[in-house]
Coordinates of C-alpha atoms and ligand atoms in Angstrom, one line a residue:
X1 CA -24.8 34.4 18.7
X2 CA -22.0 33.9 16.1
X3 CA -23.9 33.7 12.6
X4 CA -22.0 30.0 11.8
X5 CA -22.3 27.4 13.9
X6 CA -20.4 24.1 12.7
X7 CA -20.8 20.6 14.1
X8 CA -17.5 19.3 14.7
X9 CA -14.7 18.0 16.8
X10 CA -11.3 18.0 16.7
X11 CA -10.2 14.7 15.5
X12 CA -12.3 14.6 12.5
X13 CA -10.8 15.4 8.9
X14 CA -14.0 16.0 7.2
X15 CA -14.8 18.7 9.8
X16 CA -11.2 20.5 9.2
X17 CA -12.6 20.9 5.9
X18 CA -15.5 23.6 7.2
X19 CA -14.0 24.4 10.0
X20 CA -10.9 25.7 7.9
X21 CA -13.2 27.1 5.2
X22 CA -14.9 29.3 8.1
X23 CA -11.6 30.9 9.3
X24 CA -10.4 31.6 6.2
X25 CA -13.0 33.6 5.1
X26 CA -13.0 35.1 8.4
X27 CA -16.7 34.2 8.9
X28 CA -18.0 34.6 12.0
X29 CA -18.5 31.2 13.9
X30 CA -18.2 29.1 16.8
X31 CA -17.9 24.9 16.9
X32 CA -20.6 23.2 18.3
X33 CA -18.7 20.3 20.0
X34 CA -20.0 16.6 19.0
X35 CA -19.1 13.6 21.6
X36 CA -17.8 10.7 18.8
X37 CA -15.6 9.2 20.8
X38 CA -17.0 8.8 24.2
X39 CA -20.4 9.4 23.4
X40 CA -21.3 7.6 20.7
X41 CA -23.4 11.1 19.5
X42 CA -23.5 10.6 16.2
X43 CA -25.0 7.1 16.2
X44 CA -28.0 8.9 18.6
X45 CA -31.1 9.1 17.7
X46 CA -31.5 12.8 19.1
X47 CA -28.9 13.3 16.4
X48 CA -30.0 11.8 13.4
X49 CA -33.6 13.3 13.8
X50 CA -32.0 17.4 14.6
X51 CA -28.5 17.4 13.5
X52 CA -28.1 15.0 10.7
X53 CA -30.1 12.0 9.5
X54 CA -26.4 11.1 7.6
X55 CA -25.4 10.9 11.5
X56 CA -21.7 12.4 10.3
X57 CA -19.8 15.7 11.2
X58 CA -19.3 18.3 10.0
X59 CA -22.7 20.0 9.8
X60 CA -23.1 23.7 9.2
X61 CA -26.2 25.7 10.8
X62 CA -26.9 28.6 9.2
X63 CA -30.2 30.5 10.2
X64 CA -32.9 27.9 8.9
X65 CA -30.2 26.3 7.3
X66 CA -28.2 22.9 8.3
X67 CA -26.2 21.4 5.8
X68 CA -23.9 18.7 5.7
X69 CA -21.2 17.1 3.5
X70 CA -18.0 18.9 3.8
X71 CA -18.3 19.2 0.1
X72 CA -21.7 20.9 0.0
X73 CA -20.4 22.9 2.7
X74 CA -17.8 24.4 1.3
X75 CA -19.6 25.2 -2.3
X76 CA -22.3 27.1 -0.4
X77 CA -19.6 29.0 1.7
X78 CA -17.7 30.0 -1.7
X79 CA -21.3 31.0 -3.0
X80 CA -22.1 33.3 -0.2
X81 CA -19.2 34.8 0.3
X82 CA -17.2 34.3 -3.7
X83 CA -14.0 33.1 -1.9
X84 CA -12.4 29.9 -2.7
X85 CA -14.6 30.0 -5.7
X86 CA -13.6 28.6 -8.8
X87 CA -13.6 30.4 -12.2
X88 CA -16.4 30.0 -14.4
X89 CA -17.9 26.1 -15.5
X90 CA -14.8 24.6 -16.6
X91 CA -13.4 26.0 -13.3
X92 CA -16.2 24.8 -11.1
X93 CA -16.3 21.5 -12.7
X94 CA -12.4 20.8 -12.1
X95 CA -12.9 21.8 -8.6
X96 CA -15.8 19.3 -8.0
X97 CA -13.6 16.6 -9.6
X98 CA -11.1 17.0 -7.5
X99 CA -13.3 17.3 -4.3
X100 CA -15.1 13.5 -5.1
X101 CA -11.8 12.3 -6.0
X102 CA -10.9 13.6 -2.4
X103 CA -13.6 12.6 -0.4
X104 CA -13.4 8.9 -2.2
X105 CA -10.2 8.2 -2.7
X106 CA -7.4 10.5 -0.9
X107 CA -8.8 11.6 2.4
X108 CA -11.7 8.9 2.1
X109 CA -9.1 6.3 2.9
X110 CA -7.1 8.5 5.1
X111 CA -9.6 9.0 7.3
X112 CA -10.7 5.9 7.9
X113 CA -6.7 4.5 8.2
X114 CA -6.0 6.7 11.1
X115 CA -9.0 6.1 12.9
X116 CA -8.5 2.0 12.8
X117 CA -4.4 2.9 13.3
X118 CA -5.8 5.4 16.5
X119 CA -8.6 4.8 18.0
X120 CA -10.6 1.7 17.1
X121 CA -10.3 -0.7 19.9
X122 CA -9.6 -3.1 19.3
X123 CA -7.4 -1.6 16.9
X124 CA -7.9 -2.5 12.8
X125 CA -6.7 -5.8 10.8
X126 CA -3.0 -5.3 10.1
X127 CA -4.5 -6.6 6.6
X128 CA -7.1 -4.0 6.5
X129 CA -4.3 -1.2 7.3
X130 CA -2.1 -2.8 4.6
X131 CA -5.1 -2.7 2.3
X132 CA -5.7 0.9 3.1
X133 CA -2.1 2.2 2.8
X134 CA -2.0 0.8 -0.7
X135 CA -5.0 2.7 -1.9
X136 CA -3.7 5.8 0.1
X137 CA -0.2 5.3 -1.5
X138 CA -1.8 5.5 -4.9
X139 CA -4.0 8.2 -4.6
X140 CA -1.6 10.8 -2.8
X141 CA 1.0 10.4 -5.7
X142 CA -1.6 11.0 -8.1
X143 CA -2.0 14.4 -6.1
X144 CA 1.3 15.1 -6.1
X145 CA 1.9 14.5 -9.3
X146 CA -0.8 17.2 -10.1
X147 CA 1.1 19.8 -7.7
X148 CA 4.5 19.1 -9.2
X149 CA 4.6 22.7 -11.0
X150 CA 1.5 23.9 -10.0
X151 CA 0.7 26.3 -6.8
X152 CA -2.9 24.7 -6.3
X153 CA -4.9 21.9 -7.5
X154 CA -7.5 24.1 -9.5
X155 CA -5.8 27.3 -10.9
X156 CA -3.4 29.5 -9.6
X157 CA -5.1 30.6 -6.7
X158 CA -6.5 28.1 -3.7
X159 CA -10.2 27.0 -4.5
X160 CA -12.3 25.0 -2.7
X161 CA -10.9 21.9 -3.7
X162 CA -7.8 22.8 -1.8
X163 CA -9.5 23.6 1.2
X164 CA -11.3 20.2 0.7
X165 CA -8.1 18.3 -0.1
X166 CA -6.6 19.3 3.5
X167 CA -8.6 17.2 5.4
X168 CA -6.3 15.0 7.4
X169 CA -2.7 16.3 5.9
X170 CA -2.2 18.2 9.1
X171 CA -2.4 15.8 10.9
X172 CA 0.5 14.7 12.9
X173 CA 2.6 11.9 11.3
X174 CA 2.8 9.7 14.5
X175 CA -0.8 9.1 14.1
X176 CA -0.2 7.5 10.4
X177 CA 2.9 6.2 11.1
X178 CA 4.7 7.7 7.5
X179 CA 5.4 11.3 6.7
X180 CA 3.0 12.6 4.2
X181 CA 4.8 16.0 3.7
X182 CA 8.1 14.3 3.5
X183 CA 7.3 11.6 1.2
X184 CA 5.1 13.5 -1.1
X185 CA 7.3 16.4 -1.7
X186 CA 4.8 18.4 -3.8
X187 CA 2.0 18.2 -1.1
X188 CA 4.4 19.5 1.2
X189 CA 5.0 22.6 -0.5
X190 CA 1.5 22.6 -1.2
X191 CA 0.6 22.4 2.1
X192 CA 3.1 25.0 3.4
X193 CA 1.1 27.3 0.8
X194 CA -1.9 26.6 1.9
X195 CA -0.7 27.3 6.1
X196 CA 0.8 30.7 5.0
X197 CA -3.3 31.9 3.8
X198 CA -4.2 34.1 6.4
X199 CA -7.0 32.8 8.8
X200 CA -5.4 29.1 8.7
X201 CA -5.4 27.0 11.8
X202 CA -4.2 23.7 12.9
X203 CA -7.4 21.4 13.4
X204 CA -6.4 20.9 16.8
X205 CA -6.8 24.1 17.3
X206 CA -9.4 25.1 15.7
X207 CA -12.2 22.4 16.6
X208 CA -12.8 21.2 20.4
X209 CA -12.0 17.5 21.7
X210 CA -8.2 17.7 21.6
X211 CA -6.9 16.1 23.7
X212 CA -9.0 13.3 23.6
X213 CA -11.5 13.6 27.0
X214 CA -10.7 16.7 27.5
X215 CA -14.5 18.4 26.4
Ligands
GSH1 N1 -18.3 12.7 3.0 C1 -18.5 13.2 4.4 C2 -17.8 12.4 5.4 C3 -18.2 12.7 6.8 C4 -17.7 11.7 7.8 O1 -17.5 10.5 7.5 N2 -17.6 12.1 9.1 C5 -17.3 11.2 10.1 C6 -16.3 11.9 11.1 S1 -14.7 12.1 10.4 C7 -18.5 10.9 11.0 O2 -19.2 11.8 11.4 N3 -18.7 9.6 11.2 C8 -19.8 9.2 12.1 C9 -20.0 7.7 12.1 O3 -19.4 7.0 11.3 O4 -20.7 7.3 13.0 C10 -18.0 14.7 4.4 O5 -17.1 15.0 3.7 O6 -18.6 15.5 5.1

């Protein structure tokens, strides 16, 4: 049995996150595929009591170990293994910065956007969406105002809190209806970068459910 196993599926941002992490420290580790859409599985109970009482994805089982918030996730990975890992405290404390600002206020809207643009049925409030894009709009230039003459968000290597900053980005535009790369030209670049590290993968093709009904 691989010595990773992440709780995942393909659709799901704040998965990418670990699922990307694992790849590109070449860890050894296979998805464990989680039925959202069709299922319902997070909302179990089965799942709350042995998976997560959070009832989110991703989770990472490792030996005893289950852990989950992308953001814990990828700190113990850098830990482990000292890849991704920020320099020092001043280093460490930028990176953590950057991750909450993430998981609130970039991909923590993102996220949520897509899914009501995607796959809520009925679909969202045209007013929520609005609401959404504004707070999206406002936190992605703040990101790329950070990248303008910078190769990653930490130092001059990628950290964690690139990996953690990935989380939708990759997604295609169609499902957000604007062009992230192209209208935030310095996330573009940034995320070109971070697609030329070896190990990276498309989260489509890295975490099962894609299509949709296909697992
Ligand atoms: N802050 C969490 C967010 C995790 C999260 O919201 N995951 C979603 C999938 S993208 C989920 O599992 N939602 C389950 C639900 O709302 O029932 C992280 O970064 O791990």
């Amino acid at each position: 049995m691989p010595e990773y196993q992440l709780y995942c599926f393909a659709q799901s941002g704040n998965a990418y996150r670990a699922a990307l992490m694992l790849n590109l420290i070449g860890a050894d580790w296979q998805p464990v595929f989680v039925d959202f859409f069709k299922g319902g599985e997070t909302r179990t109970p089965k799942y709350r009591v042995e998976v997560n009482e959070m009832g989110e994805v991703p989770v990472l089982a490792h030996g005893t170990k289950k852990l989950s918030q992308s953001a814990v996730i990828l700190t113990y990975l850098a830990e482990r293994t000292g890849r991704f890992k920020p320099d020092g405290e001043d280093g460490r404390l930028e990176a953590l910065r950057w991750i909450i600002f993430d998981n609130q206020k970039v991909n923590g809207f993102l996220g949520p956007f897509r899914f009501l643009k995607n796959f809520a049925k009925p679909p969202g409030d045209p007013a929520v969406l609005a609401f959404l894009k504004a707070r999206i709009d406002g936190s992605l230039a703040i990101v790329n105002k950070r990248l303008t003459g910078r190769n990653f968000l930490v130092s001059d290597n990628p950290t964690v809190a690139d990996v953690s900053m990935t989380g939708y980005l990759y997604y295609p535009a169609e499902e957000f209806g604007f062009d992230i790369a192209k209208d935030y030209p310095a996330i573009g670049a940034w995320l070109e970068r971070m697609k030329a590290l070896p190990g990276w993968k498309h989260p489509y093709d890295l975490m099962p459910g894609y299509p949709l009904g296909k697992n």
